[in-house]
Amino acid sequence: MARRENPEINAGSMADIAFLLLIFFLVTTTMNVDSGVSKKLSEKPPEDYVPPIIKEKNIFEVNINRDNDLLVEGDRMDIKDLKDAAIAFIDNGGGDGKIEDGVATGPCTYCKGEKSISSSDHPNKAIISVQSDRGTEYGVYLKVQNELIKAYSELRNRLSKERYGIPFPELEESYKDDRANESLKKKVDDIKTSYPEIISDAEPTSN
């Protein structure tokens, strides 16, 4: 009786197919990227650094508790009202600015605020302090940061239109397209210096 041979499967090309499938999934698979807030961290101060004394009226306190409630200067506030409150604080212009490079910046001549003696002296002295809780939802924290950045954007945009006739985003885009243009650089720096974005993040609480 003749011996029957077992049929064999030709698996020679299986490795190639697996490799092609691997390449296919690597190319077509999308990865979720977490959203976040772009911030430039300050450099570590020298050991002998003495922090300046800051008047309480020049600090705008924003707190988010573990229940995601927003408290501004100790009072509850809806997030939708935060931008306008921040603008009123930054743009108050109630006193003199700080001395920069040995030159006193004097009172804010471009501010349109109420010049209240109980609010910030000058945009270059106005500090927004944000403190959250370890239980605060990340989405709420981002919304708060977003409203504060909107406040600075609106003020810069207004000043750019007044001084140079174009919105600030367009001014920045023009400079990005022509980095060698010193005139554009001065204009961008002028607007940023007039309304410096000073947002401080305090250590989160754990109450």
Short mmCIF file of C-alpha atoms in Angstrom, two decimals:
data_model
loop_
_atom_site.label_atom_id
_atom_site.label_comp_id
_atom_site.label_asym_id
_atom_site.label_seq_id
_atom_site.Cartn_x
_atom_site.Cartn_y
_atom_site.Cartn_z
CA MET A 1 0.00 0.00 0.00
CA ALA A 2 1.40 3.32 -1.06
CA ARG A 3 2.14 5.83 1.75
CA ARG A 4 -0.09 8.93 1.55
CA GLU A 5 1.80 12.20 1.97
CA ASN A 6 0.30 14.90 4.23
CA PRO A 7 -0.61 18.05 2.27
CA GLU A 8 1.53 21.05 3.30
CA ILE A 9 0.52 24.69 3.34
CA ASN A 10 2.93 27.02 1.72
CA ALA A 11 3.60 29.58 4.46
CA GLY A 12 6.54 31.17 2.76
CA SER A 13 4.74 34.46 2.15
CA MET A 14 3.08 34.75 5.61
CA ALA A 15 5.93 36.81 7.01
CA ASP A 16 5.64 39.27 4.14
CA ILE A 17 1.89 39.58 4.67
CA ALA A 18 2.33 40.16 8.41
CA PHE A 19 4.94 42.81 7.72
CA LEU A 20 2.65 44.57 5.25
CA LEU A 21 -0.23 44.51 7.75
CA LEU A 22 2.05 45.98 10.40
CA ILE A 23 3.05 48.82 8.08
CA PHE A 24 -0.61 49.38 7.15
CA PHE A 25 -1.69 49.75 10.79
CA LEU A 26 1.24 52.00 11.63
CA VAL A 27 0.37 54.35 8.77
CA THR A 28 -3.39 54.43 9.23
CA THR A 29 -3.71 54.41 13.03
CA THR A 30 -4.29 57.81 14.64
CA MET A 31 -3.13 58.58 18.15
CA ASN A 32 -5.01 60.85 20.51
CA VAL A 33 -2.92 63.80 21.61
CA ASP A 34 -3.83 65.46 24.89
CA SER A 35 -4.69 69.11 24.65
CA GLY A 36 -2.85 71.48 26.93
CA VAL A 37 -1.73 75.00 27.63
CA SER A 38 1.47 76.24 26.10
CA LYS A 39 3.53 78.01 28.71
CA LYS A 40 7.09 79.14 29.03
CA LEU A 41 8.46 78.25 32.43
CA SER A 42 10.54 80.85 34.22
CA GLU A 43 14.19 80.23 34.79
CA LYS A 44 15.40 79.15 38.21
CA PRO A 45 16.33 82.29 40.17
CA PRO A 46 19.79 82.61 41.74
CA GLU A 47 20.18 81.59 45.38
CA ASP A 48 20.54 85.20 46.56
CA TYR A 49 17.42 86.31 44.68
CA VAL A 50 15.09 88.45 46.76
CA PRO A 51 11.52 88.48 45.36
CA PRO A 52 10.06 91.97 44.89
CA ILE A 53 7.31 93.23 47.12
CA ILE A 54 4.07 93.21 45.18
CA LYS A 55 1.09 95.30 46.18
CA GLU A 56 -1.99 93.22 46.83
CA LYS A 57 -4.03 95.34 44.42
CA ASN A 58 -1.75 94.28 41.59
CA ILE A 59 -2.63 90.63 42.08
CA PHE A 60 -5.83 89.21 40.56
CA GLU A 61 -6.66 86.05 42.45
CA VAL A 62 -8.40 83.27 40.54
CA ASN A 63 -9.21 80.10 42.46
CA ILE A 64 -10.81 76.86 41.28
CA ASN A 65 -11.85 74.55 44.08
CA ARG A 66 -12.23 70.77 44.03
CA ASP A 67 -15.92 71.16 43.10
CA ASN A 68 -14.84 73.13 39.99
CA ASP A 69 -16.30 76.35 41.39
CA LEU A 70 -14.59 79.52 40.21
CA LEU A 71 -13.81 82.19 42.78
CA VAL A 72 -12.36 85.51 41.62
CA GLU A 73 -11.04 87.84 44.29
CA GLY A 74 -12.94 85.69 46.79
CA ASP A 75 -16.31 85.88 45.02
CA ARG A 76 -18.01 83.21 42.92
CA MET A 77 -18.03 83.91 39.20
CA ASP A 78 -19.16 82.15 36.04
CA ILE A 79 -16.34 81.28 33.68
CA LYS A 80 -18.06 83.26 30.91
CA ASP A 81 -17.56 86.46 32.95
CA LEU A 82 -13.90 85.84 33.70
CA LYS A 83 -12.46 87.39 30.53
CA ASP A 84 -14.15 90.76 31.08
CA ALA A 85 -13.14 90.80 34.76
CA ALA A 86 -9.53 90.10 33.79
CA ILE A 87 -9.57 92.85 31.16
CA ALA A 88 -10.92 95.34 33.72
CA PHE A 89 -8.07 94.42 36.08
CA ILE A 90 -5.23 94.42 33.53
CA ASP A 91 -6.39 97.57 31.74
CA ASN A 92 -7.25 99.56 34.89
CA GLY A 93 -4.21 101.88 34.74
CA GLY A 94 -4.71 103.24 38.22
CA GLY A 95 -1.11 104.24 38.95
CA ASP A 96 2.46 104.18 37.68
CA GLY A 97 4.15 101.28 35.96
CA LYS A 98 7.38 99.68 37.07
CA ILE A 99 10.88 100.85 36.25
CA GLU A 100 12.30 98.90 33.30
CA ASP A 101 15.98 99.15 32.39
CA GLY A 102 16.31 102.16 34.67
CA VAL A 103 13.46 104.00 32.96
CA ALA A 104 10.15 104.66 34.73
CA THR A 105 7.28 103.63 32.51
CA GLY A 106 4.94 106.10 34.21
CA PRO A 107 1.15 105.91 34.08
CA CYS A 108 -0.55 103.82 31.40
CA THR A 109 -1.47 106.20 28.58
CA TYR A 110 -3.20 103.56 26.46
CA CYS A 111 -5.32 101.93 29.18
CA LYS A 112 -9.05 102.48 28.99
CA GLY A 113 -9.97 101.20 32.43
CA GLU A 114 -11.64 102.96 35.32
CA LYS A 115 -8.29 103.92 36.93
CA SER A 116 -9.58 102.66 40.25
CA ILE A 117 -7.11 103.11 43.11
CA SER A 118 -8.12 99.67 44.40
CA SER A 119 -7.15 97.82 41.21
CA SER A 120 -3.94 97.35 39.25
CA ASP A 121 -1.50 100.22 38.66
CA HIS A 122 -0.31 99.27 35.19
CA PRO A 123 -0.44 96.26 32.82
CA ASN A 124 3.26 95.63 33.48
CA LYS A 125 2.52 95.27 37.19
CA ALA A 126 -0.75 93.33 36.90
CA ILE A 127 -0.32 89.69 37.90
CA ILE A 128 -3.03 87.07 37.51
CA SER A 129 -2.58 84.31 40.08
CA VAL A 130 -4.36 81.04 39.34
CA GLN A 131 -4.70 78.43 42.05
CA SER A 132 -6.49 75.15 41.51
CA ASP A 133 -7.12 72.11 43.70
CA ARG A 134 -5.76 68.63 43.06
CA GLY A 135 -9.40 67.59 42.63
CA THR A 136 -10.13 70.24 39.98
CA GLU A 137 -11.11 68.79 36.61
CA TYR A 138 -8.51 69.37 33.93
CA GLY A 139 -11.14 70.61 31.47
CA VAL A 140 -12.29 73.34 33.87
CA TYR A 141 -8.70 74.41 34.49
CA LEU A 142 -8.15 74.70 30.73
CA LYS A 143 -11.33 76.76 30.27
CA VAL A 144 -10.13 79.21 32.94
CA GLN A 145 -6.70 79.51 31.35
CA ASN A 146 -8.32 79.98 27.96
CA GLU A 147 -10.47 82.88 29.18
CA LEU A 148 -7.42 84.60 30.71
CA ILE A 149 -5.45 84.25 27.48
CA LYS A 150 -8.46 85.63 25.58
CA ALA A 151 -8.34 88.72 27.81
CA TYR A 152 -4.72 89.44 26.87
CA SER A 153 -5.44 88.69 23.21
CA GLU A 154 -8.32 91.15 23.14
CA LEU A 155 -6.27 93.93 24.71
CA ARG A 156 -3.30 93.34 22.40
CA ASN A 157 -5.59 93.22 19.40
CA ARG A 158 -7.21 96.52 20.33
CA LEU A 159 -3.89 98.28 20.83
CA SER A 160 -2.44 96.89 17.61
CA LYS A 161 -5.38 98.23 15.62
CA GLU A 162 -5.01 101.65 17.27
CA ARG A 163 -1.27 101.97 16.75
CA TYR A 164 -0.63 100.07 13.53
CA GLY A 165 -4.04 99.66 11.92
CA ILE A 166 -4.05 95.86 11.87
CA PRO A 167 -5.12 93.13 14.31
CA PHE A 168 -2.32 91.70 16.42
CA PRO A 169 -2.59 88.13 15.00
CA GLU A 170 -2.00 89.55 11.51
CA LEU A 171 0.93 91.58 12.78
CA GLU A 172 2.46 88.45 14.29
CA GLU A 173 1.87 86.45 11.10
CA SER A 174 3.55 89.17 9.05
CA TYR A 175 6.58 89.01 11.30
CA LYS A 176 6.69 85.20 11.17
CA ASP A 177 6.80 85.44 7.38
CA ASP A 178 9.56 88.06 7.46
CA ARG A 179 11.77 87.49 10.48
CA ALA A 180 14.44 89.85 9.16
CA ASN A 181 12.07 92.80 9.21
CA GLU A 182 13.17 94.88 12.22
CA SER A 183 10.23 97.26 11.88
CA LEU A 184 7.74 94.41 12.29
CA LYS A 185 9.73 93.02 15.21
CA LYS A 186 9.59 96.37 17.02
CA LYS A 187 5.84 96.56 16.51
CA VAL A 188 5.26 93.04 17.84
CA ASP A 189 7.53 93.67 20.82
CA ASP A 190 5.81 96.99 21.47
CA ILE A 191 2.38 95.37 21.76
CA LYS A 192 3.65 92.46 23.87
CA THR A 193 5.51 94.83 26.19
CA SER A 194 2.49 97.07 26.54
CA TYR A 195 0.37 94.12 27.67
CA PRO A 196 2.79 91.51 29.03
CA GLU A 197 1.04 88.20 29.71
CA ILE A 198 1.71 87.60 33.41
CA ILE A 199 -0.22 84.54 34.61
CA SER A 200 1.16 82.79 37.67
CA ASP A 201 0.17 79.24 38.64
CA ALA A 202 0.27 78.68 42.38
CA GLU A 203 0.85 75.27 43.93
CA PRO A 204 -2.44 73.30 43.79
CA THR A 205 -4.21 72.86 47.10
CA SER A 206 -5.37 69.50 48.40
CA ASN A 207 -8.29 70.46 50.61
#
